[in-house]
């Protein structure tokens, strides 16, 4: 099991690097250059490959092995970073955007392959909880490394050295995956299944609506679809906009890089890790019901801080506390959510499991992406206070949705302790 966790955690770590670059480093850079919150929000369109990944998920399911897809995509990320080292962001802003778009595209394909490998490698609820903890923690650690750590040192190291470092990281992981023994059985299964994939499943490739009907027919999928589209809406708006409020009134970019990019994300990783441990002791329904209520309460506290505009040490302390609590609960919720998604996917037949999980993960990204792109416009039009009241309402609505499902809906079956 330890080999599986290391393997999955490392792959999700490098997968989180593009997100960290775009979610933490790019907004602070653009805001410091004087760009509006609306324009910063629209940079979320660079995440669009994650929305489209469900279209090529069947290809990853049926062509080649997971090892080949993983080595190919991680190597592609290394080459992209190597070419990006020659860019100067002040003079080549479109080149920087193209780099992030390419990295998101490659990372989204990598995600399909590693999710498919995880569904096959993790057996039983105990491994499922720990495996999803490795997934979420690894991804967020990569985000912290790129968005917080690199933001803190970019003024000293420079853009080129930052991307050269990322090149070596990706190249090392590609070599690791090439020789990873945990995929040996997967390679054999892939070779043995080639004949069947070219036969019966070939008809599905020609008629993809059959695959979609299979996806939606998996038990629990309709509720899970609605949940993953909405569960992060209010939180995502607050997490995206509150650091920019602090940048306007209370903190410098360097301070934000440390407190929001490193410390708060560290709390997020702690929350994600705790989620895996709690899943071994309590039912997922009971956990989700309580954590969603706590998240709503924390958003009330954070929203109250928007009324304080004068900088002060007390305000900075309250802001750091608010971000830390919000990220801790968000990390805990993310682990519970991805465990719910994978549990739903394991009910699907093996030939469509990677596609099914990619379908759910795509909708999860779509829900966050669409709202993140609009959050800056809401703040520009209505102000921080009104926008955060809307974020709070969305969060409370999601808490009610989850609370109901634990008694009468899809989460009811998970109420018994494991």
Short mmCIF file of C-alpha atoms in Angstrom, two decimals:
data_model
loop_
_atom_site.label_atom_id
_atom_site.label_comp_id
_atom_site.label_asym_id
_atom_site.label_seq_id
_atom_site.Cartn_x
_atom_site.Cartn_y
_atom_site.Cartn_z
CA UNK A 1 0.00 0.00 0.00
CA UNK A 2 2.86 2.43 0.74
CA UNK A 3 4.17 2.02 -2.81
CA UNK A 4 0.74 2.88 -4.17
CA UNK A 5 0.48 6.00 -2.01
CA UNK A 6 3.94 7.25 -3.00
CA UNK A 7 3.22 6.60 -6.66
CA UNK A 8 -0.15 8.37 -6.63
CA UNK A 9 1.00 11.20 -4.37
CA UNK A 10 3.98 12.04 -6.59
CA UNK A 11 1.91 12.06 -9.78
CA UNK A 12 -0.76 14.26 -8.23
CA UNK A 13 2.00 16.54 -6.90
CA UNK A 14 3.31 17.35 -10.38
CA UNK A 15 -0.27 17.61 -11.60
CA UNK A 16 -0.93 20.37 -9.06
CA UNK A 17 1.96 22.57 -10.25
CA UNK A 18 0.10 24.22 -13.18
CA UNK A 19 -2.82 24.99 -10.87
CA UNK A 20 -0.53 26.63 -8.33
CA UNK A 21 1.14 28.74 -11.01
CA UNK A 22 -2.19 29.96 -12.30
CA UNK A 23 -4.26 30.24 -9.13
CA UNK A 24 -1.70 31.88 -6.81
CA UNK A 25 1.19 33.32 -8.84
CA UNK A 26 -0.59 34.71 -11.91
CA UNK A 27 -3.41 36.67 -10.14
CA UNK A 28 -0.96 38.43 -7.81
CA UNK A 29 1.33 39.21 -10.74
CA UNK A 30 -1.53 40.65 -12.83
CA UNK A 31 -3.05 42.61 -9.95
CA UNK A 32 0.34 44.12 -9.18
CA UNK A 33 0.54 45.18 -12.83
CA UNK A 34 -2.78 47.04 -12.46
CA UNK A 35 -5.21 44.64 -14.17
CA UNK A 36 -8.89 44.61 -13.14
CA UNK A 37 -10.47 41.81 -11.15
CA UNK A 38 -12.72 41.05 -14.12
CA UNK A 39 -9.72 40.48 -16.40
CA UNK A 40 -7.99 38.40 -13.74
CA UNK A 41 -11.14 36.30 -13.41
CA UNK A 42 -11.23 35.63 -17.13
CA UNK A 43 -7.76 34.04 -16.98
CA UNK A 44 -9.64 31.01 -15.62
CA UNK A 45 -10.38 30.19 -19.26
CA UNK A 46 -6.88 28.70 -19.35
CA UNK A 47 -8.32 25.85 -17.28
CA UNK A 48 -10.63 24.98 -20.19
CA UNK A 49 -8.73 21.78 -21.16
CA UNK A 50 -9.91 20.29 -17.87
CA UNK A 51 -13.50 20.77 -19.02
CA UNK A 52 -12.80 19.05 -22.34
CA UNK A 53 -10.89 16.10 -20.92
CA UNK A 54 -13.98 13.90 -20.78
CA UNK A 55 -13.98 13.97 -24.59
CA UNK A 56 -10.63 12.19 -24.84
CA UNK A 57 -11.00 10.07 -21.70
CA UNK A 58 -12.31 7.06 -23.71
CA UNK A 59 -9.12 7.21 -25.79
CA UNK A 60 -6.97 6.95 -22.66
CA UNK A 61 -9.21 4.11 -21.44
CA UNK A 62 -8.86 2.04 -24.61
CA UNK A 63 -5.54 2.88 -26.31
CA UNK A 64 -2.17 1.89 -24.86
CA UNK A 65 -1.38 1.50 -21.16
CA UNK A 66 -1.57 3.91 -18.26
CA UNK A 67 2.22 3.83 -17.95
CA UNK A 68 2.70 5.08 -21.52
CA UNK A 69 0.15 7.85 -21.11
CA UNK A 70 1.72 8.98 -17.83
CA UNK A 71 5.29 8.97 -19.12
CA UNK A 72 4.23 10.78 -22.30
CA UNK A 73 2.29 13.56 -20.56
CA UNK A 74 4.84 14.16 -17.79
CA UNK A 75 7.64 14.29 -20.38
CA UNK A 76 5.56 16.77 -22.36
CA UNK A 77 5.24 18.95 -19.26
CA UNK A 78 9.03 18.88 -18.86
CA UNK A 79 9.52 20.03 -22.46
CA UNK A 80 6.90 22.78 -22.05
CA UNK A 81 8.65 24.14 -18.97
CA UNK A 82 12.00 24.00 -20.76
CA UNK A 83 10.67 26.13 -23.62
CA UNK A 84 9.00 28.52 -21.14
CA UNK A 85 12.32 29.25 -19.44
CA UNK A 86 13.21 31.45 -22.43
CA UNK A 87 10.17 33.71 -21.96
CA UNK A 88 10.09 37.09 -20.24
CA UNK A 89 6.59 37.48 -18.73
CA UNK A 90 6.62 41.28 -18.99
CA UNK A 91 7.18 41.15 -22.76
CA UNK A 92 5.55 37.81 -23.62
CA UNK A 93 2.28 37.74 -21.67
CA UNK A 94 0.60 35.77 -24.46
CA UNK A 95 3.47 33.32 -24.42
CA UNK A 96 2.95 32.84 -20.70
CA UNK A 97 -0.76 32.25 -21.30
CA UNK A 98 0.09 29.70 -24.00
CA UNK A 99 2.47 27.94 -21.63
CA UNK A 100 -0.19 27.61 -18.94
CA UNK A 101 -2.74 26.44 -21.52
CA UNK A 102 -0.34 23.75 -22.75
CA UNK A 103 0.47 22.69 -19.19
CA UNK A 104 -3.22 22.44 -18.32
CA UNK A 105 -3.85 20.35 -21.44
CA UNK A 106 -1.07 17.88 -20.65
CA UNK A 107 -1.97 17.76 -16.95
CA UNK A 108 -5.63 17.04 -17.79
CA UNK A 109 -4.62 14.03 -19.92
CA UNK A 110 -2.27 12.90 -17.16
CA UNK A 111 -5.16 13.18 -14.72
CA UNK A 112 -7.27 10.74 -16.74
CA UNK A 113 -4.48 8.17 -16.74
CA UNK A 114 -3.59 8.49 -13.06
CA UNK A 115 -7.26 8.44 -12.00
CA UNK A 116 -7.77 5.27 -14.02
CA UNK A 117 -4.71 3.74 -12.40
CA UNK A 118 -5.96 4.76 -8.94
CA UNK A 119 -9.38 3.19 -9.48
CA UNK A 120 -7.68 -0.10 -10.37
CA UNK A 121 -4.98 0.02 -7.70
CA UNK A 122 -7.06 0.95 -4.65
CA UNK A 123 -8.99 -1.93 -3.12
CA UNK A 124 -11.47 -1.66 -0.27
CA UNK A 125 -12.66 1.40 1.62
CA UNK A 126 -9.53 1.62 3.74
CA UNK A 127 -7.26 1.99 0.72
CA UNK A 128 -9.83 4.21 -0.97
CA UNK A 129 -9.72 6.79 1.82
CA UNK A 130 -5.92 6.78 2.05
CA UNK A 131 -5.54 6.84 -1.73
CA UNK A 132 -7.81 9.87 -2.08
CA UNK A 133 -5.89 11.55 0.72
CA UNK A 134 -2.69 10.99 -1.28
CA UNK A 135 -4.47 12.42 -4.31
CA UNK A 136 -5.69 15.61 -2.66
CA UNK A 137 -2.61 16.17 -0.49
CA UNK A 138 -0.23 15.53 -3.39
CA UNK A 139 -2.12 17.89 -5.68
CA UNK A 140 -2.24 20.65 -3.09
CA UNK A 141 1.41 20.17 -2.17
CA UNK A 142 2.26 20.73 -5.84
CA UNK A 143 0.05 23.80 -5.84
CA UNK A 144 1.78 25.16 -2.73
CA UNK A 145 5.20 24.46 -4.21
CA UNK A 146 4.38 26.33 -7.44
CA UNK A 147 2.00 29.02 -6.24
CA UNK A 148 3.39 29.84 -2.80
CA UNK A 149 7.00 28.73 -2.77
CA UNK A 150 7.90 29.96 -6.24
CA UNK A 151 5.97 33.21 -5.73
CA UNK A 152 8.05 33.89 -2.63
CA UNK A 153 11.38 33.45 -4.44
CA UNK A 154 10.61 34.51 -8.02
CA UNK A 155 11.96 38.02 -7.40
CA UNK A 156 15.30 36.51 -6.41
CA UNK A 157 15.57 33.46 -8.67
CA UNK A 158 13.85 34.88 -11.73
CA UNK A 159 11.38 33.43 -14.21
CA UNK A 160 13.87 31.36 -16.22
CA UNK A 161 15.40 29.57 -13.23
CA UNK A 162 11.92 28.83 -11.88
CA UNK A 163 10.92 27.00 -15.06
CA UNK A 164 14.28 25.23 -15.31
CA UNK A 165 13.62 23.84 -11.83
CA UNK A 166 10.18 22.65 -12.95
CA UNK A 167 11.78 21.02 -16.00
CA UNK A 168 14.03 18.89 -13.79
CA UNK A 169 11.12 18.00 -11.49
CA UNK A 170 8.95 16.75 -14.36
CA UNK A 171 11.84 14.89 -16.02
CA UNK A 172 12.64 13.08 -12.76
CA UNK A 173 9.01 12.03 -12.26
CA UNK A 174 8.81 10.75 -15.85
CA UNK A 175 11.79 8.47 -15.19
CA UNK A 176 10.23 7.32 -11.91
CA UNK A 177 6.93 6.38 -13.59
CA UNK A 178 8.76 4.54 -16.39
CA UNK A 179 10.26 2.12 -13.86
CA UNK A 180 7.45 2.08 -11.25
CA UNK A 181 6.66 -1.56 -10.32
CA UNK A 182 3.09 -0.77 -9.15
CA UNK A 183 2.01 -0.55 -12.80
CA UNK A 184 3.48 -3.90 -13.85
CA UNK A 185 0.18 -5.75 -13.44
CA UNK A 186 -1.65 -2.95 -15.25
CA UNK A 187 0.62 -3.37 -18.27
CA UNK A 188 -0.12 -7.08 -18.47
CA UNK A 189 -3.84 -6.50 -18.16
CA UNK A 190 -3.69 -3.85 -20.87
CA UNK A 191 -2.00 -6.27 -23.28
CA UNK A 192 -4.46 -9.05 -22.51
CA UNK A 193 -7.46 -6.75 -22.94
CA UNK A 194 -6.45 -5.33 -26.31
CA UNK A 195 -8.47 -7.90 -28.23
CA UNK A 196 -11.67 -7.25 -26.34
CA UNK A 197 -11.21 -3.50 -26.57
CA UNK A 198 -10.92 -3.73 -30.34
CA UNK A 199 -14.01 -5.89 -30.45
CA UNK A 200 -17.04 -5.18 -28.28
CA UNK A 201 -15.87 -1.80 -27.02
CA UNK A 202 -15.02 -0.70 -30.53
CA UNK A 203 -18.71 -0.32 -31.19
CA UNK A 204 -18.95 2.12 -28.29
CA UNK A 205 -16.09 4.14 -29.77
CA UNK A 206 -18.09 4.49 -32.99
CA UNK A 207 -21.32 5.20 -31.13
CA UNK A 208 -20.23 7.28 -28.08
CA UNK A 209 -23.81 7.85 -26.89
CA UNK A 210 -23.71 4.28 -25.62
CA UNK A 211 -20.87 5.25 -23.31
CA UNK A 212 -22.82 8.27 -22.02
CA UNK A 213 -25.85 6.11 -21.28
CA UNK A 214 -23.62 3.71 -19.37
CA UNK A 215 -22.09 6.58 -17.39
CA UNK A 216 -25.43 8.03 -16.32
CA UNK A 217 -26.84 4.59 -15.51
CA UNK A 218 -24.20 3.95 -12.82
CA UNK A 219 -25.97 4.02 -9.41
CA UNK A 220 -25.58 7.32 -7.56
CA UNK A 221 -24.33 9.23 -10.61
CA UNK A 222 -27.21 11.77 -10.98
CA UNK A 223 -26.89 13.01 -7.39
CA UNK A 224 -23.09 13.04 -7.60
CA UNK A 225 -23.23 15.09 -10.82
CA UNK A 226 -25.35 17.81 -9.19
CA UNK A 227 -23.21 17.76 -6.07
CA UNK A 228 -19.82 18.15 -7.78
CA UNK A 229 -21.16 21.00 -9.93
CA UNK A 230 -22.25 23.04 -6.91
CA UNK A 231 -20.38 22.06 -3.75
CA UNK A 232 -17.51 24.56 -4.18
CA UNK A 233 -19.33 27.55 -5.66
CA UNK A 234 -19.49 29.82 -2.61
CA UNK A 235 -16.14 28.67 -1.25
CA UNK A 236 -14.40 29.17 -4.59
CA UNK A 237 -15.64 32.73 -4.87
CA UNK A 238 -14.39 33.56 -1.38
CA UNK A 239 -11.04 31.78 -1.77
CA UNK A 240 -10.40 33.56 -5.08
CA UNK A 241 -11.45 37.08 -4.08
CA UNK A 242 -10.49 37.42 -0.40
CA UNK A 243 -6.70 37.42 -1.07
CA UNK A 244 -7.22 40.16 -3.68
CA UNK A 245 -9.19 42.18 -1.11
CA UNK A 246 -6.20 41.85 1.21
CA UNK A 247 -3.85 42.88 -1.60
CA UNK A 248 -5.91 46.05 -2.13
CA UNK A 249 -6.08 47.00 1.55
CA UNK A 250 -3.82 45.11 3.95
CA UNK A 251 -1.01 42.98 2.50
CA UNK A 252 1.80 43.07 -0.04
CA UNK A 253 2.22 40.46 -2.77
CA UNK A 254 5.12 38.88 -0.87
CA UNK A 255 3.04 38.63 2.32
CA UNK A 256 0.19 37.04 0.39
CA UNK A 257 2.57 34.58 -1.22
CA UNK A 258 3.58 33.41 2.24
CA UNK A 259 0.32 33.55 4.19
CA UNK A 260 -2.11 32.48 1.47
CA UNK A 261 0.18 30.52 -0.84
CA UNK A 262 2.08 28.59 1.87
CA UNK A 263 0.51 28.80 5.34
CA UNK A 264 -3.16 28.65 4.35
CA UNK A 265 -2.47 25.93 1.79
CA UNK A 266 -0.57 24.06 4.49
CA UNK A 267 -3.79 24.06 6.50
CA UNK A 268 -5.60 22.81 3.41
CA UNK A 269 -3.21 19.88 3.19
CA UNK A 270 -3.76 19.16 6.91
CA UNK A 271 -7.53 19.15 6.33
CA UNK A 272 -7.17 16.79 3.38
CA UNK A 273 -4.95 14.45 5.41
CA UNK A 274 -7.38 14.47 8.32
CA UNK A 275 -10.20 13.57 5.91
CA UNK A 276 -8.53 10.27 5.06
CA UNK A 277 -8.06 9.41 8.73
CA UNK A 278 -11.63 10.32 9.66
CA UNK A 279 -13.03 8.19 6.84
CA UNK A 280 -11.56 5.13 8.56
CA UNK A 281 -13.57 5.90 11.71
CA UNK A 282 -16.81 7.59 10.67
CA UNK A 283 -19.37 7.41 7.88
CA UNK A 284 -18.86 9.83 5.00
CA UNK A 285 -22.42 11.14 5.28
CA UNK A 286 -22.04 12.17 8.91
CA UNK A 287 -18.70 13.82 8.22
CA UNK A 288 -19.97 15.79 5.24
CA UNK A 289 -23.04 17.02 7.10
CA UNK A 290 -20.99 18.54 9.91
CA UNK A 291 -18.10 19.91 7.86
CA UNK A 292 -20.38 21.75 5.43
CA UNK A 293 -22.08 23.52 8.33
CA UNK A 294 -18.68 24.51 9.76
CA UNK A 295 -17.64 25.88 6.37
CA UNK A 296 -20.72 28.10 6.24
CA UNK A 297 -19.93 29.46 9.72
CA UNK A 298 -16.34 30.20 8.70
CA UNK A 299 -17.58 32.15 5.67
CA UNK A 300 -19.72 34.31 7.97
CA UNK A 301 -16.58 35.21 9.92
CA UNK A 302 -14.58 35.92 6.77
CA UNK A 303 -17.33 38.10 5.30
CA UNK A 304 -17.39 40.21 8.47
CA UNK A 305 -13.73 41.13 7.92
CA UNK A 306 -14.61 42.94 4.68
CA UNK A 307 -15.96 45.86 6.70
CA UNK A 308 -12.46 46.65 8.01
CA UNK A 309 -10.51 48.71 5.47
CA UNK A 310 -7.77 50.24 7.60
CA UNK A 311 -4.60 48.10 7.80
CA UNK A 312 -3.64 46.86 11.26
CA UNK A 313 -1.78 43.92 12.80
CA UNK A 314 -5.06 42.66 14.31
CA UNK A 315 -6.77 42.65 10.93
CA UNK A 316 -3.85 40.78 9.35
CA UNK A 317 -4.03 38.19 12.10
CA UNK A 318 -7.79 37.73 11.68
CA UNK A 319 -7.36 37.50 7.91
CA UNK A 320 -4.70 34.79 8.20
CA UNK A 321 -6.89 32.90 10.69
CA UNK A 322 -9.86 33.17 8.35
CA UNK A 323 -7.91 31.93 5.31
CA UNK A 324 -6.38 29.10 7.32
CA UNK A 325 -9.74 27.86 8.63
CA UNK A 326 -11.35 28.18 5.21
CA UNK A 327 -8.57 26.23 3.51
CA UNK A 328 -8.54 23.58 6.26
CA UNK A 329 -12.25 22.92 5.87
CA UNK A 330 -11.99 23.14 2.09
CA UNK A 331 -9.25 20.51 2.09
CA UNK A 332 -11.31 18.22 4.31
CA UNK A 333 -14.34 18.62 2.04
CA UNK A 334 -12.27 17.92 -1.07
CA UNK A 335 -11.04 14.58 0.28
CA UNK A 336 -14.59 13.58 1.21
CA UNK A 337 -15.81 14.64 -2.23
CA UNK A 338 -13.21 12.74 -4.24
CA UNK A 339 -13.80 9.65 -2.09
CA UNK A 340 -17.51 9.91 -2.86
CA UNK A 341 -16.73 10.26 -6.58
CA UNK A 342 -14.39 7.27 -6.63
CA UNK A 343 -16.83 5.14 -4.64
CA UNK A 344 -19.48 5.95 -7.25
CA UNK A 345 -17.07 5.15 -10.10
CA UNK A 346 -16.19 1.73 -8.65
CA UNK A 347 -19.81 0.72 -9.24
CA UNK A 348 -19.27 1.15 -12.99
CA UNK A 349 -18.02 -1.66 -15.22
CA UNK A 350 -14.24 -1.72 -15.55
CA UNK A 351 -14.18 -0.75 -19.22
CA UNK A 352 -15.63 2.72 -18.50
CA UNK A 353 -14.27 3.45 -15.02
CA UNK A 354 -11.59 5.94 -16.09
CA UNK A 355 -14.12 7.67 -18.35
CA UNK A 356 -16.73 7.75 -15.58
CA UNK A 357 -14.34 9.24 -13.05
CA UNK A 358 -13.05 11.75 -15.62
CA UNK A 359 -16.67 12.71 -16.32
CA UNK A 360 -17.29 13.48 -12.64
CA UNK A 361 -13.92 15.22 -12.25
CA UNK A 362 -14.62 17.34 -15.34
CA UNK A 363 -17.92 18.52 -13.90
CA UNK A 364 -16.19 19.27 -10.59
CA UNK A 365 -13.69 21.50 -12.42
CA UNK A 366 -16.43 23.04 -14.57
CA UNK A 367 -18.43 24.13 -11.53
CA UNK A 368 -15.40 25.83 -9.95
CA UNK A 369 -14.11 27.26 -13.23
CA UNK A 370 -17.31 28.91 -14.38
CA UNK A 371 -17.91 30.61 -11.06
CA UNK A 372 -14.29 31.64 -10.56
CA UNK A 373 -14.40 33.38 -13.94
CA UNK A 374 -17.49 35.33 -12.85
CA UNK A 375 -16.45 36.09 -9.26
CA UNK A 376 -14.17 38.99 -10.22
CA UNK A 377 -16.92 40.58 -12.27
CA UNK A 378 -19.35 40.30 -9.34
CA UNK A 379 -16.90 42.13 -7.08
CA UNK A 380 -16.22 44.83 -9.69
CA UNK A 381 -19.94 45.41 -10.24
CA UNK A 382 -21.35 45.10 -6.72
CA UNK A 383 -18.40 45.41 -4.34
CA UNK A 384 -16.79 42.90 -2.00
CA UNK A 385 -19.52 42.99 0.65
CA UNK A 386 -22.46 42.20 -1.66
CA UNK A 387 -20.48 39.60 -3.59
CA UNK A 388 -19.47 37.78 -0.40
CA UNK A 389 -23.08 37.78 0.79
CA UNK A 390 -23.89 35.92 -2.42
CA UNK A 391 -20.99 33.50 -1.84
CA UNK A 392 -22.29 32.86 1.68
CA UNK A 393 -25.79 32.12 0.38
CA UNK A 394 -24.42 29.58 -2.10
CA UNK A 395 -22.41 27.89 0.65
CA UNK A 396 -25.44 27.65 2.94
CA UNK A 397 -27.51 26.17 0.09
CA UNK A 398 -24.92 23.47 -0.54
CA UNK A 399 -24.81 22.62 3.17
CA UNK A 400 -28.60 22.13 3.10
CA UNK A 401 -28.31 19.95 -0.02
CA UNK A 402 -25.74 17.69 1.65
CA UNK A 403 -27.64 17.58 4.93
CA UNK A 404 -30.76 16.36 3.13
CA UNK A 405 -28.84 13.72 1.15
CA UNK A 406 -27.40 12.13 4.31
CA UNK A 407 -30.92 11.27 5.48
CA UNK A 408 -32.99 10.76 2.35
CA UNK A 409 -30.62 10.77 -0.64
CA UNK A 410 -27.48 9.25 -2.10
CA UNK A 411 -25.40 9.57 1.09
CA UNK A 412 -27.85 7.68 3.26
CA UNK A 413 -26.33 4.30 2.41
CA UNK A 414 -22.97 5.43 3.80
CA UNK A 415 -24.31 6.28 7.24
CA UNK A 416 -23.11 3.10 8.90
CA UNK A 417 -19.53 3.32 10.26
CA UNK A 418 -16.95 1.37 8.30
#
